[in-house]
mmCIF file with all atom_site columns, C-alpha atoms in Angstrom:
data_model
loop_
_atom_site.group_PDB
_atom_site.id
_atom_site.type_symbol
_atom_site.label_atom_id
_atom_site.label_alt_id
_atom_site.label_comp_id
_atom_site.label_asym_id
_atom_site.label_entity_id
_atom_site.label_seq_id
_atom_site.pdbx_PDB_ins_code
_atom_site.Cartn_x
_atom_site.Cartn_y
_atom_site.Cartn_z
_atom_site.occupancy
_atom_site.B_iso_or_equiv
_atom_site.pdbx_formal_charge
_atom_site.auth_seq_id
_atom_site.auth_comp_id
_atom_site.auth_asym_id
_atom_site.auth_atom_id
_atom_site.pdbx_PDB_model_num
ATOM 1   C CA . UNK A 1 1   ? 75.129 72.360 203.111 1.00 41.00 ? 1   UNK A CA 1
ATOM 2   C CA . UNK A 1 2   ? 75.584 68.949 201.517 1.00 46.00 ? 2   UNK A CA 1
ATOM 3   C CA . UNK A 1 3   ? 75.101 66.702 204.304 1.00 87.00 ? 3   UNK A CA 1
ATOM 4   C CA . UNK A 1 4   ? 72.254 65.202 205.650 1.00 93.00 ? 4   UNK A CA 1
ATOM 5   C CA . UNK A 1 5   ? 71.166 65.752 209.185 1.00 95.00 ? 5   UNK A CA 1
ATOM 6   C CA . UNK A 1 6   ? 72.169 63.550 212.003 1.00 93.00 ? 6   UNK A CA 1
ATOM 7   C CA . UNK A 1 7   ? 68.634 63.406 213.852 1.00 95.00 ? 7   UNK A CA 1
ATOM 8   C CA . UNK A 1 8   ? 68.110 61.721 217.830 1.00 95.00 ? 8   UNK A CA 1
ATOM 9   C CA . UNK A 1 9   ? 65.102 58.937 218.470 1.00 96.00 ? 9   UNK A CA 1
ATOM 10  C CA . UNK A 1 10  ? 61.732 59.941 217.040 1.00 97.00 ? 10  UNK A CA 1
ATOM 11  C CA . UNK A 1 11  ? 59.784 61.964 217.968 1.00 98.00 ? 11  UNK A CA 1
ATOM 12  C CA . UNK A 1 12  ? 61.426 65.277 217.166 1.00 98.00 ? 12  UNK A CA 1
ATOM 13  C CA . UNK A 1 13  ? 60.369 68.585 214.814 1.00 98.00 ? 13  UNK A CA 1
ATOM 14  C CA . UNK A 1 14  ? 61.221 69.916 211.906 1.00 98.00 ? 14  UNK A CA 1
ATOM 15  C CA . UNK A 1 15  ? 60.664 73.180 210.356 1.00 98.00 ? 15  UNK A CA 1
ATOM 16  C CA . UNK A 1 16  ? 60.168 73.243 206.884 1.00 98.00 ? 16  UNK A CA 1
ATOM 17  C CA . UNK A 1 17  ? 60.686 76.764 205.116 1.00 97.00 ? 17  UNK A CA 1
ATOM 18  C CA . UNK A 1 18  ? 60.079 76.692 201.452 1.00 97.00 ? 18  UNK A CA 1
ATOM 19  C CA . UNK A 1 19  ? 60.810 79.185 199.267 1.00 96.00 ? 19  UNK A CA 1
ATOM 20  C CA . UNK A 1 20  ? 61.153 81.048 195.899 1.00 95.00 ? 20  UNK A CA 1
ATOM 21  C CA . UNK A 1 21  ? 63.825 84.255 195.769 1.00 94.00 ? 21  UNK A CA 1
ATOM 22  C CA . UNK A 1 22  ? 63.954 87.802 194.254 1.00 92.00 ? 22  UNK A CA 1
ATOM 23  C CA . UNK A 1 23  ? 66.599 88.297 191.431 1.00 91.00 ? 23  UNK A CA 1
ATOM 24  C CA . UNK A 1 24  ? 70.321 88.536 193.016 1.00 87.00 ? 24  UNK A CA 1
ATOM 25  C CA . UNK A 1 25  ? 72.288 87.478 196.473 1.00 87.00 ? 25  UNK A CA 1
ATOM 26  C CA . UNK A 1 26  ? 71.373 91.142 198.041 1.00 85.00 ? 26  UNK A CA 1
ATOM 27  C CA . UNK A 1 27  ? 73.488 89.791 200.384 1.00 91.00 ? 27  UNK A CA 1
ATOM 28  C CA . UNK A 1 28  ? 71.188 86.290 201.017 1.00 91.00 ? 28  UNK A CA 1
ATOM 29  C CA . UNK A 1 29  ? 73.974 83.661 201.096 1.00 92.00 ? 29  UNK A CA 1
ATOM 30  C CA . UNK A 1 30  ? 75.772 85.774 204.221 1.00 95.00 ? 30  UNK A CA 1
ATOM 31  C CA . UNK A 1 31  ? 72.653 85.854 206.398 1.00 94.00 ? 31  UNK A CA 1
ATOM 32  C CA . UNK A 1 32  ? 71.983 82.363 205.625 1.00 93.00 ? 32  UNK A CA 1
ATOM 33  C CA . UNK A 1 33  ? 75.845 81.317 206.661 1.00 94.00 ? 33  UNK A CA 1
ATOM 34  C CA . UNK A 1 34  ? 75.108 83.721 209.756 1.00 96.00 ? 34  UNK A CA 1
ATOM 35  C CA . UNK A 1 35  ? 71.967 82.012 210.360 1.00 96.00 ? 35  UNK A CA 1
ATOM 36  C CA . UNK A 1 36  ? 72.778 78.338 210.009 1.00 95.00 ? 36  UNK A CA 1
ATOM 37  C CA . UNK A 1 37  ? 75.805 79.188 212.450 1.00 97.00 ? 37  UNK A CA 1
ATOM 38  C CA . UNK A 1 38  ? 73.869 81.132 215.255 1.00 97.00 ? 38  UNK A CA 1
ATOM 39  C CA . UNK A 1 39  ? 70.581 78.463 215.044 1.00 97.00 ? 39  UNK A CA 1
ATOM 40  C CA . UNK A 1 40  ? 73.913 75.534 215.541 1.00 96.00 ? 40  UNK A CA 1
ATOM 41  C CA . UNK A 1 41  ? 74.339 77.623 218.959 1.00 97.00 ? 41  UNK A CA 1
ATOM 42  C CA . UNK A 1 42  ? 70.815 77.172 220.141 1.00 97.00 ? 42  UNK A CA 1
ATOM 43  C CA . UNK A 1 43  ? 69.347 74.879 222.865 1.00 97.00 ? 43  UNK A CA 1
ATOM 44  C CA . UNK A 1 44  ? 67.628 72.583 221.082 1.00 98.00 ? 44  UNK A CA 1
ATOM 45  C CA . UNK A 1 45  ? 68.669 72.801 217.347 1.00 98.00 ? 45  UNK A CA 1
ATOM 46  C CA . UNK A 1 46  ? 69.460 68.866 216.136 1.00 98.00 ? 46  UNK A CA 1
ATOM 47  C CA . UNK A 1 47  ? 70.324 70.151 212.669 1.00 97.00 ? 47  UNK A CA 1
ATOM 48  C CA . UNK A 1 48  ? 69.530 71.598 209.519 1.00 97.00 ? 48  UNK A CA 1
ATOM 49  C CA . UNK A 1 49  ? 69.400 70.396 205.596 1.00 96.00 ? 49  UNK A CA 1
ATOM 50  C CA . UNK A 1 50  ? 69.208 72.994 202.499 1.00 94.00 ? 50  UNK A CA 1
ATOM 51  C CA . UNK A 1 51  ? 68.537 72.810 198.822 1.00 92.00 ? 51  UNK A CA 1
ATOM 52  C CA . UNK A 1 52  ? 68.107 75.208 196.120 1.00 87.00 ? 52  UNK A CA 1
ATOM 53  C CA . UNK A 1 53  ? 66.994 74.888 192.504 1.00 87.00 ? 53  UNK A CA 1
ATOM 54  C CA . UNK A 1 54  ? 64.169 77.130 191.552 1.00 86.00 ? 54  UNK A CA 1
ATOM 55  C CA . UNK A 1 55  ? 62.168 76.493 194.857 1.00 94.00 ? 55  UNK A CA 1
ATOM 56  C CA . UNK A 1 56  ? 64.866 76.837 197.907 1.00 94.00 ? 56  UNK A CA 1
ATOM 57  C CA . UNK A 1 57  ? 64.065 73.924 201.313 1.00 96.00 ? 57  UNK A CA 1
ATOM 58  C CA . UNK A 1 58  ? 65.526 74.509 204.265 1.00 96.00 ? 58  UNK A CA 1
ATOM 59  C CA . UNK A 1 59  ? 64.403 71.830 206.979 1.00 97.00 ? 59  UNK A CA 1
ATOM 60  C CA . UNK A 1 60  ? 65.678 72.610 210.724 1.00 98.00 ? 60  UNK A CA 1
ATOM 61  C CA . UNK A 1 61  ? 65.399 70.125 212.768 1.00 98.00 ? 61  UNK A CA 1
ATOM 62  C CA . UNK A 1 62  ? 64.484 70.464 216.564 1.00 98.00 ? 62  UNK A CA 1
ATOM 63  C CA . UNK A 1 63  ? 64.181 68.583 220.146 1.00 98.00 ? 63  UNK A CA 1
ATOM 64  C CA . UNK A 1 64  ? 60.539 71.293 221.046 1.00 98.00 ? 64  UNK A CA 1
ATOM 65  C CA . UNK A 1 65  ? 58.376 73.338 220.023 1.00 98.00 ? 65  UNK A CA 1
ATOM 66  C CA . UNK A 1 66  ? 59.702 75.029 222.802 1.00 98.00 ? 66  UNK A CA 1
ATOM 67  C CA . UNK A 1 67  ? 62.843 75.485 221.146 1.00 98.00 ? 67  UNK A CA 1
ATOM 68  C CA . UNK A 1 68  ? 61.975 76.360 217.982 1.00 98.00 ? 68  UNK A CA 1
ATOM 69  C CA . UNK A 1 69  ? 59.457 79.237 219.417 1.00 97.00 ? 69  UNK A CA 1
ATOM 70  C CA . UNK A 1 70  ? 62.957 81.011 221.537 1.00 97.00 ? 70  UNK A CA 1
ATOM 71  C CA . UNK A 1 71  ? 64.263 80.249 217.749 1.00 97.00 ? 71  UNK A CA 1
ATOM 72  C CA . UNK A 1 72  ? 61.816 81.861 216.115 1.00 95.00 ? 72  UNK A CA 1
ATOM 73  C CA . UNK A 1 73  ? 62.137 85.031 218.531 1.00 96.00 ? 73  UNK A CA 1
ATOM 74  C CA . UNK A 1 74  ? 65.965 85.665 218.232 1.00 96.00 ? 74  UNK A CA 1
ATOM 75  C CA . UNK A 1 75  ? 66.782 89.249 217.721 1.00 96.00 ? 75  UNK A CA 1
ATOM 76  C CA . UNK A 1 76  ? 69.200 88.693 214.905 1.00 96.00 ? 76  UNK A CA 1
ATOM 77  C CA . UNK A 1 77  ? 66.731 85.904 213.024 1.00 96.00 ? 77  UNK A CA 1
ATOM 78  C CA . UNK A 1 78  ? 64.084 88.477 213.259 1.00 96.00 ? 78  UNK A CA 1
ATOM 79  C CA . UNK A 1 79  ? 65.729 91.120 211.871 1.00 96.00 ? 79  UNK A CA 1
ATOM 80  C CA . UNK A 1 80  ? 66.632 88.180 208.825 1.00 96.00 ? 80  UNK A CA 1
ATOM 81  C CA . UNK A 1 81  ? 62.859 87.800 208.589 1.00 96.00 ? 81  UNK A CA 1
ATOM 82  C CA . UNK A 1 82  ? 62.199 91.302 208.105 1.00 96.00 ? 82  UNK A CA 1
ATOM 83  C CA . UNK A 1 83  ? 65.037 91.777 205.338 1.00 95.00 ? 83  UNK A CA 1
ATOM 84  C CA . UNK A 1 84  ? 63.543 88.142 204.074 1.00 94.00 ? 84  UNK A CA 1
ATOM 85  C CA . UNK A 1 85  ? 59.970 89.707 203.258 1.00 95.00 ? 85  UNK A CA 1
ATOM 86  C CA . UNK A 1 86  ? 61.425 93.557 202.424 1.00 94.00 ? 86  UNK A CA 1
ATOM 87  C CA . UNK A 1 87  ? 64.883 91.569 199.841 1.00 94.00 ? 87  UNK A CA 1
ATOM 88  C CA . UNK A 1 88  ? 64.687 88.127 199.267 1.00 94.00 ? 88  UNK A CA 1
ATOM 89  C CA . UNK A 1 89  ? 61.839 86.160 198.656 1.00 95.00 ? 89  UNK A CA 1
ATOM 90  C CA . UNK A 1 90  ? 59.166 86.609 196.387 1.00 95.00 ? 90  UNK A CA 1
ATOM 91  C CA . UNK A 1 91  ? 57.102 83.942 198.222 1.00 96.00 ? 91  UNK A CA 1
ATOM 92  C CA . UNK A 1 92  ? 57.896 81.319 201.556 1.00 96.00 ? 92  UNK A CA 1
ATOM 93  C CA . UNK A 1 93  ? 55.946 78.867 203.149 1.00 97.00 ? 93  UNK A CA 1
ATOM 94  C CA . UNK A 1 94  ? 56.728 77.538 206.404 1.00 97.00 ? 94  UNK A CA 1
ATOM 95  C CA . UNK A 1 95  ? 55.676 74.016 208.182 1.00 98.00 ? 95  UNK A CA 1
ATOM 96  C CA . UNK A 1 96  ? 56.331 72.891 211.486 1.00 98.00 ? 96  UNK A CA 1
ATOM 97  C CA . UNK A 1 97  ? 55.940 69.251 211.725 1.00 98.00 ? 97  UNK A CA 1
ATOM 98  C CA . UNK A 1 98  ? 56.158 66.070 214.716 1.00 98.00 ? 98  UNK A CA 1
ATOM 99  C CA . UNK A 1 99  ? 58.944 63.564 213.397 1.00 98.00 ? 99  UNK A CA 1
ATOM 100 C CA . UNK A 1 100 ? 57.174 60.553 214.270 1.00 98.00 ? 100 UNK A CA 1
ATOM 101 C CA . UNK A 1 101 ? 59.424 57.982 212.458 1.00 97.00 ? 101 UNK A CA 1
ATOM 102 C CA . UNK A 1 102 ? 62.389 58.266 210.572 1.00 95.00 ? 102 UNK A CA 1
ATOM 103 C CA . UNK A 1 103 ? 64.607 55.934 208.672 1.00 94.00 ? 103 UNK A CA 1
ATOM 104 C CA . UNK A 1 104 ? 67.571 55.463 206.037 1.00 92.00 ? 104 UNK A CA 1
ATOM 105 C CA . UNK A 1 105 ? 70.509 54.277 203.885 1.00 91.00 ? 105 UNK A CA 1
ATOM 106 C CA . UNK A 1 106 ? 73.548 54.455 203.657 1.00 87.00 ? 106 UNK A CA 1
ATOM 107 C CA . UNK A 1 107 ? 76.320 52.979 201.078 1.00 88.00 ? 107 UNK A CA 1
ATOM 108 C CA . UNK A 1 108 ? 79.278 51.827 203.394 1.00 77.00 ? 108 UNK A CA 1
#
């Protein structure tokens, strides 16, 4: 992902999931396509911004808490948190958080 999310009108939620990996994809960078695509699908999902060197951030944002719990419960993203802790990561960390304000720039 190289773009930056398009959030609504504080307030909103993000999810922060922070990271460090295991040695090799073990297949990773498909379940992460898979994922980004099936949480896009999902009542409630506003968008999603990723970045890996050394430590890997991954910030979904959200409209509820609501929405990220059914998130959080999907059959396929639980069996990616299982293969997560069992393949991938050597450590994560992850923050749910109340967008109260937001704000930006941007070059036209």
């Amino acid at each position: 992902m190289s773009e930056i999310a398009k959030t609504p009108q504080t307030p909103y939620y993000a999810v922060i999931f922070t990271s460090e990996r295991t040695d090799g994809d073990n297949h990773y960078a498909e379940m992460a396509d898979e994922m980004v695509k099936l949480a896009s699908v999902q009542p409630g999902f506003l968008g999603v911004e990723s970045a890996r060197e050394g430590v890997g951030i991954t910030v979904s944002y959200w409209e509820s808490l609501e929405a990220i719990q059914i998130w959080k419960q999907n059959e396929r993203h639980l069996v990616a948190q299982r293969q997560g802790r069992s393949d991938w990561y050597l450590t994560y960390k992850t923050r749910v958080c109340k967008v109260e304000r937001d704000y930006g720039f941007e070059k036209g």
